[in-house]
PDB file of C-alpha atoms in Angstrom:
ATOM      1  CA  MET A  14     117.352  86.038  37.932  1.00 85.00           C
ATOM      2  CA  HIS A  15     114.710  84.061  36.051  1.00 88.00           C
ATOM      3  CA  ASP A  16     116.739  83.765  32.819  1.00 92.00           C
ATOM      4  CA  ARG A  17     114.324  85.967  30.883  1.00 92.00           C
ATOM      5  CA  GLU A  18     115.402  88.214  28.042  1.00 93.00           C
ATOM      6  CA  LEU A  19     116.548  91.657  29.162  1.00 93.00           C
ATOM      7  CA  PRO A  20     115.272  94.470  26.943  1.00 95.00           C
ATOM      8  CA  VAL A  21     117.794  97.252  26.342  1.00 96.00           C
ATOM      9  CA  TYR A  22     116.675 100.428  24.573  1.00 94.00           C
ATOM     10  CA  GLY A  23     118.351 101.186  21.237  1.00 95.00           C
ATOM     11  CA  ASP A  24     122.040 100.376  21.176  1.00 95.00           C
ATOM     12  CA  GLY A  25     122.408 100.551  24.971  1.00 96.00           C
ATOM     13  CA  LEU A  26     124.884 103.423  24.754  1.00 96.00           C
ATOM     14  CA  ASN A  27     122.723 105.929  26.619  1.00 95.00           C
ATOM     15  CA  ILE A  28     124.695 107.336  29.541  1.00 96.00           C
ATOM     16  CA  ARG A  29     123.425 107.802  33.083  1.00 94.00           C
ATOM     17  CA  ASP A  30     125.059 108.844  36.344  1.00 93.00           C
ATOM     18  CA  TRP A  31     124.712 105.957  38.798  1.00 92.00           C
ATOM     19  CA  LEU A  32     124.483 106.357  42.562  1.00 92.00           C
ATOM     20  CA  TYR A  33     123.867 103.815  45.310  1.00 92.00           C
ATOM     21  CA  VAL A  34     120.441 104.492  46.821  1.00 91.00           C
ATOM     22  CA  GLU A  35     121.706 104.790  50.406  1.00 91.00           C
ATOM     23  CA  TYR A  36     123.970 107.686  49.383  1.00 91.00           C
ATOM     24  CA  HIS A  37     121.127 109.435  47.617  1.00 94.00           C
ATOM     25  CA  CYS A  38     119.033 109.204  50.792  1.00 95.00           C
ATOM     26  CA  ARG A  39     121.933 110.468  52.921  1.00 94.00           C
ATOM     27  CA  ALA A  40     122.403 113.411  50.575  1.00 96.00           C
ATOM     28  CA  ILE A  41     118.717 114.348  50.810  1.00 97.00           C
ATOM     29  CA  ASP A  42     118.927 114.143  54.595  1.00 97.00           C
ATOM     30  CA  MET A  43     122.026 116.345  54.576  1.00 97.00           C
ATOM     31  CA  VAL A  44     120.314 118.940  52.378  1.00 97.00           C
ATOM     32  CA  LEU A  45     117.272 118.960  54.682  1.00 97.00           C
ATOM     33  CA  HIS A  46     119.383 119.487  57.785  1.00 97.00           C
ATOM     34  CA  ASP A  47     122.390 121.459  56.560  1.00 97.00           C
ATOM     35  CA  GLY A  48     121.410 123.006  53.236  1.00 97.00           C
ATOM     36  CA  LYS A  49     120.497 126.639  52.762  1.00 97.00           C
ATOM     37  CA  ILE A  50     116.788 127.355  52.321  1.00 96.00           C
ATOM     38  CA  GLY A  51     115.957 128.084  48.698  1.00 96.00           C
ATOM     39  CA  GLU A  52     119.179 126.579  47.326  1.00 97.00           C
ATOM     40  CA  VAL A  53     119.309 123.730  44.819  1.00 97.00           C
ATOM     41  CA  TYR A  54     121.721 120.840  45.356  1.00 97.00           C
ATOM     42  CA  ASN A  55     122.244 118.298  42.583  1.00 96.00           C
ATOM     43  CA  ILE A  56     123.024 114.800  43.837  1.00 95.00           C
ATOM     44  CA  GLY A  57     125.190 112.614  41.629  1.00 92.00           C
ATOM     45  CA  GLY A  58     127.591 109.750  41.950  1.00 89.00           C
ATOM     46  CA  ASN A  59     130.182 110.880  39.403  1.00 88.00           C
ATOM     47  CA  ASN A  60     129.728 107.436  37.864  1.00 91.00           C
ATOM     48  CA  GLU A  61     128.633 107.966  34.299  1.00 94.00           C
ATOM     49  CA  LYS A  62     128.160 104.590  32.644  1.00 95.00           C
ATOM     50  CA  ARG A  63     126.450 103.353  29.509  1.00 96.00           C
ATOM     51  CA  ASN A  64     123.284 101.373  30.146  1.00 96.00           C
ATOM     52  CA  ILE A  65     124.736  98.327  28.391  1.00 97.00           C
ATOM     53  CA  GLU A  66     127.704  98.369  30.795  1.00 96.00           C
ATOM     54  CA  ILE A  67     125.287  98.114  33.719  1.00 95.00           C
ATOM     55  CA  VAL A  68     123.336  95.274  32.138  1.00 96.00           C
ATOM     56  CA  LYS A  69     126.530  93.326  31.419  1.00 96.00           C
ATOM     57  CA  LEU A  70     127.857  93.929  34.946  1.00 94.00           C
ATOM     58  CA  ILE A  71     124.642  92.618  36.500  1.00 94.00           C
ATOM     59  CA  LEU A  72     124.644  89.549  34.246  1.00 95.00           C
ATOM     60  CA  LYS A  73     128.276  88.849  35.148  1.00 94.00           C
ATOM     61  CA  GLU A  74     127.588  89.199  38.894  1.00 93.00           C
ATOM     62  CA  LEU A  75     124.658  86.781  38.572  1.00 94.00           C
ATOM     63  CA  GLY A  76     126.612  84.325  36.410  1.00 95.00           C
ATOM     64  CA  LYS A  77     124.163  84.800  33.530  1.00 96.00           C
ATOM     65  CA  PRO A  78     124.990  84.856  29.795  1.00 97.00           C
ATOM     66  CA  GLU A  79     124.987  88.035  27.727  1.00 97.00           C
ATOM     67  CA  SER A  80     122.772  86.175  25.248  1.00 97.00           C
ATOM     68  CA  LEU A  81     119.843  87.244  27.498  1.00 97.00           C
ATOM     69  CA  ILE A  82     120.254  90.817  26.208  1.00 98.00           C
ATOM     70  CA  ARG A  83     117.617  91.827  23.645  1.00 97.00           C
ATOM     71  CA  TYR A  84     117.926  95.224  21.984  1.00 97.00           C
ATOM     72  CA  VAL A  85     114.542  96.899  21.491  1.00 96.00           C
ATOM     73  CA  LYS A  86     113.426 100.022  19.651  1.00 95.00           C
ATOM     74  CA  ASP A  87     114.396 103.132  21.540  1.00 92.00           C
ATOM     75  CA  ARG A  88     111.614 105.359  22.793  1.00 88.00           C
ATOM     76  CA  PRO A  89     111.100 108.643  20.926  1.00 90.00           C
ATOM     77  CA  GLY A  90     113.055 111.567  22.343  1.00 88.00           C
ATOM     78  CA  HIS A  91     115.090 109.375  24.686  1.00 89.00           C
ATOM     79  CA  ASP A  92     117.994 111.477  26.014  1.00 92.00           C
ATOM     80  CA  ARG A  93     121.378 110.100  25.096  1.00 94.00           C
ATOM     81  CA  ARG A  94     122.972 111.339  28.309  1.00 94.00           C
ATOM     82  CA  TYR A  95     121.825 112.624  31.688  1.00 89.00           C
ATOM     83  CA  ALA A  96     124.609 114.626  33.302  1.00 88.00           C
ATOM     84  CA  ILE A  97     124.725 115.722  36.924  1.00 91.00           C
ATOM     85  CA  ASP A  98     127.062 118.329  38.364  1.00 94.00           C
ATOM     86  CA  SER A  99     127.152 117.533  42.067  1.00 94.00           C
ATOM     87  CA  SER A 100     130.112 119.792  42.870  1.00 95.00           C
ATOM     88  CA  LYS A 101     127.954 122.242  44.859  1.00 97.00           C
ATOM     89  CA  ILE A 102     126.728 119.669  47.420  1.00 97.00           C
ATOM     90  CA  GLN A 103     130.262 118.334  47.699  1.00 95.00           C
ATOM     91  CA  LYS A 104     131.850 121.751  48.234  1.00 96.00           C
ATOM     92  CA  GLU A 105     129.187 123.392  50.395  1.00 96.00           C
ATOM     93  CA  LEU A 106     127.956 120.442  52.458  1.00 97.00           C
ATOM     94  CA  GLY A 107     130.898 118.038  52.249  1.00 95.00           C
ATOM     95  CA  TRP A 108     128.755 115.218  50.832  1.00 94.00           C
ATOM     96  CA  LYS A 109     130.274 112.452  48.722  1.00 88.00           C
ATOM     97  CA  PRO A 110     129.611 108.786  48.011  1.00 86.00           C
ATOM     98  CA  ILE A 111     131.484 106.392  50.291  1.00 83.00           C
ATOM     99  CA  TYR A 112     131.587 103.115  48.336  1.00 81.00           C
ATOM    100  CA  SER A 113     132.865 102.686  44.821  1.00 86.00           C
ATOM    101  CA  PHE A 114     130.319 102.200  42.060  1.00 89.00           C
ATOM    102  CA  GLU A 115     131.195  98.505  41.806  1.00 88.00           C
ATOM    103  CA  ASP A 116     130.735  97.949  45.551  1.00 90.00           C
ATOM    104  CA  GLY A 117     127.366  99.717  45.466  1.00 90.00           C
ATOM    105  CA  MET A 118     126.230  97.525  42.564  1.00 92.00           C
ATOM    106  CA  ARG A 119     127.319  94.376  44.374  1.00 91.00           C
ATOM    107  CA  LYS A 120     125.454  95.467  47.518  1.00 92.00           C
ATOM    108  CA  THR A 121     122.338  96.137  45.440  1.00 93.00           C
ATOM    109  CA  ILE A 122     122.502  92.773  43.680  1.00 94.00           C
ATOM    110  CA  GLN A 123     123.091  90.972  46.986  1.00 94.00           C
ATOM    111  CA  TRP A 124     120.077  92.731  48.506  1.00 94.00           C
ATOM    112  CA  TYR A 125     117.848  91.474  45.684  1.00 93.00           C
ATOM    113  CA  LEU A 126     119.248  87.951  46.019  1.00 94.00           C
ATOM    114  CA  LYS A 127     118.570  87.933  49.777  1.00 96.00           C
ATOM    115  CA  ASN A 128     115.110  89.525  49.558  1.00 95.00           C
ATOM    116  CA  LYS A 129     113.348  87.525  46.854  1.00 93.00           C
ATOM    117  CA  GLU A 130     110.200  87.233  48.984  1.00 93.00           C
ATOM    118  CA  TRP A 131     109.839  91.016  48.839  1.00 92.00           C
ATOM    119  CA  TRP A 132     110.207  91.557  45.086  1.00 91.00           C
ATOM    120  CA  GLU A 133     108.909  88.304  43.600  1.00 90.00           C
ATOM    121  CA  LYS A 134     105.339  89.095  44.620  1.00 89.00           C
ATOM    122  CA  LEU A 135     105.637  92.350  42.619  1.00 87.00           C
ATOM    123  CA  ILE A 136     106.319  90.516  39.348  1.00 83.00           C
TER     124      ILE A 136
END
């Protein structure tokens, strides 16, 4: 938001599974109340995206140029992909994300735009 360079590790092609925070919290609550004691439930959004895709999406939503992206040396041992199999929580507890990935990202960006007083003091 301040037009600073955005560091992106390596080539930006590392893959992560993205999930809107509200859904993650709802899933934890569901596991606490409805899950079986001693069971493990993986929580995932089924939204595997490359890190560079996320950076470009955020820049586009903010009307910022991709020239702000700066590729930096990747950290040693950085995993290329984090995969989550959330089929168990979906099948056994009926949990699933409600919004699409894009809607969740827009809601997140809008929250940061509306709550600058909260995060700016952290910079």
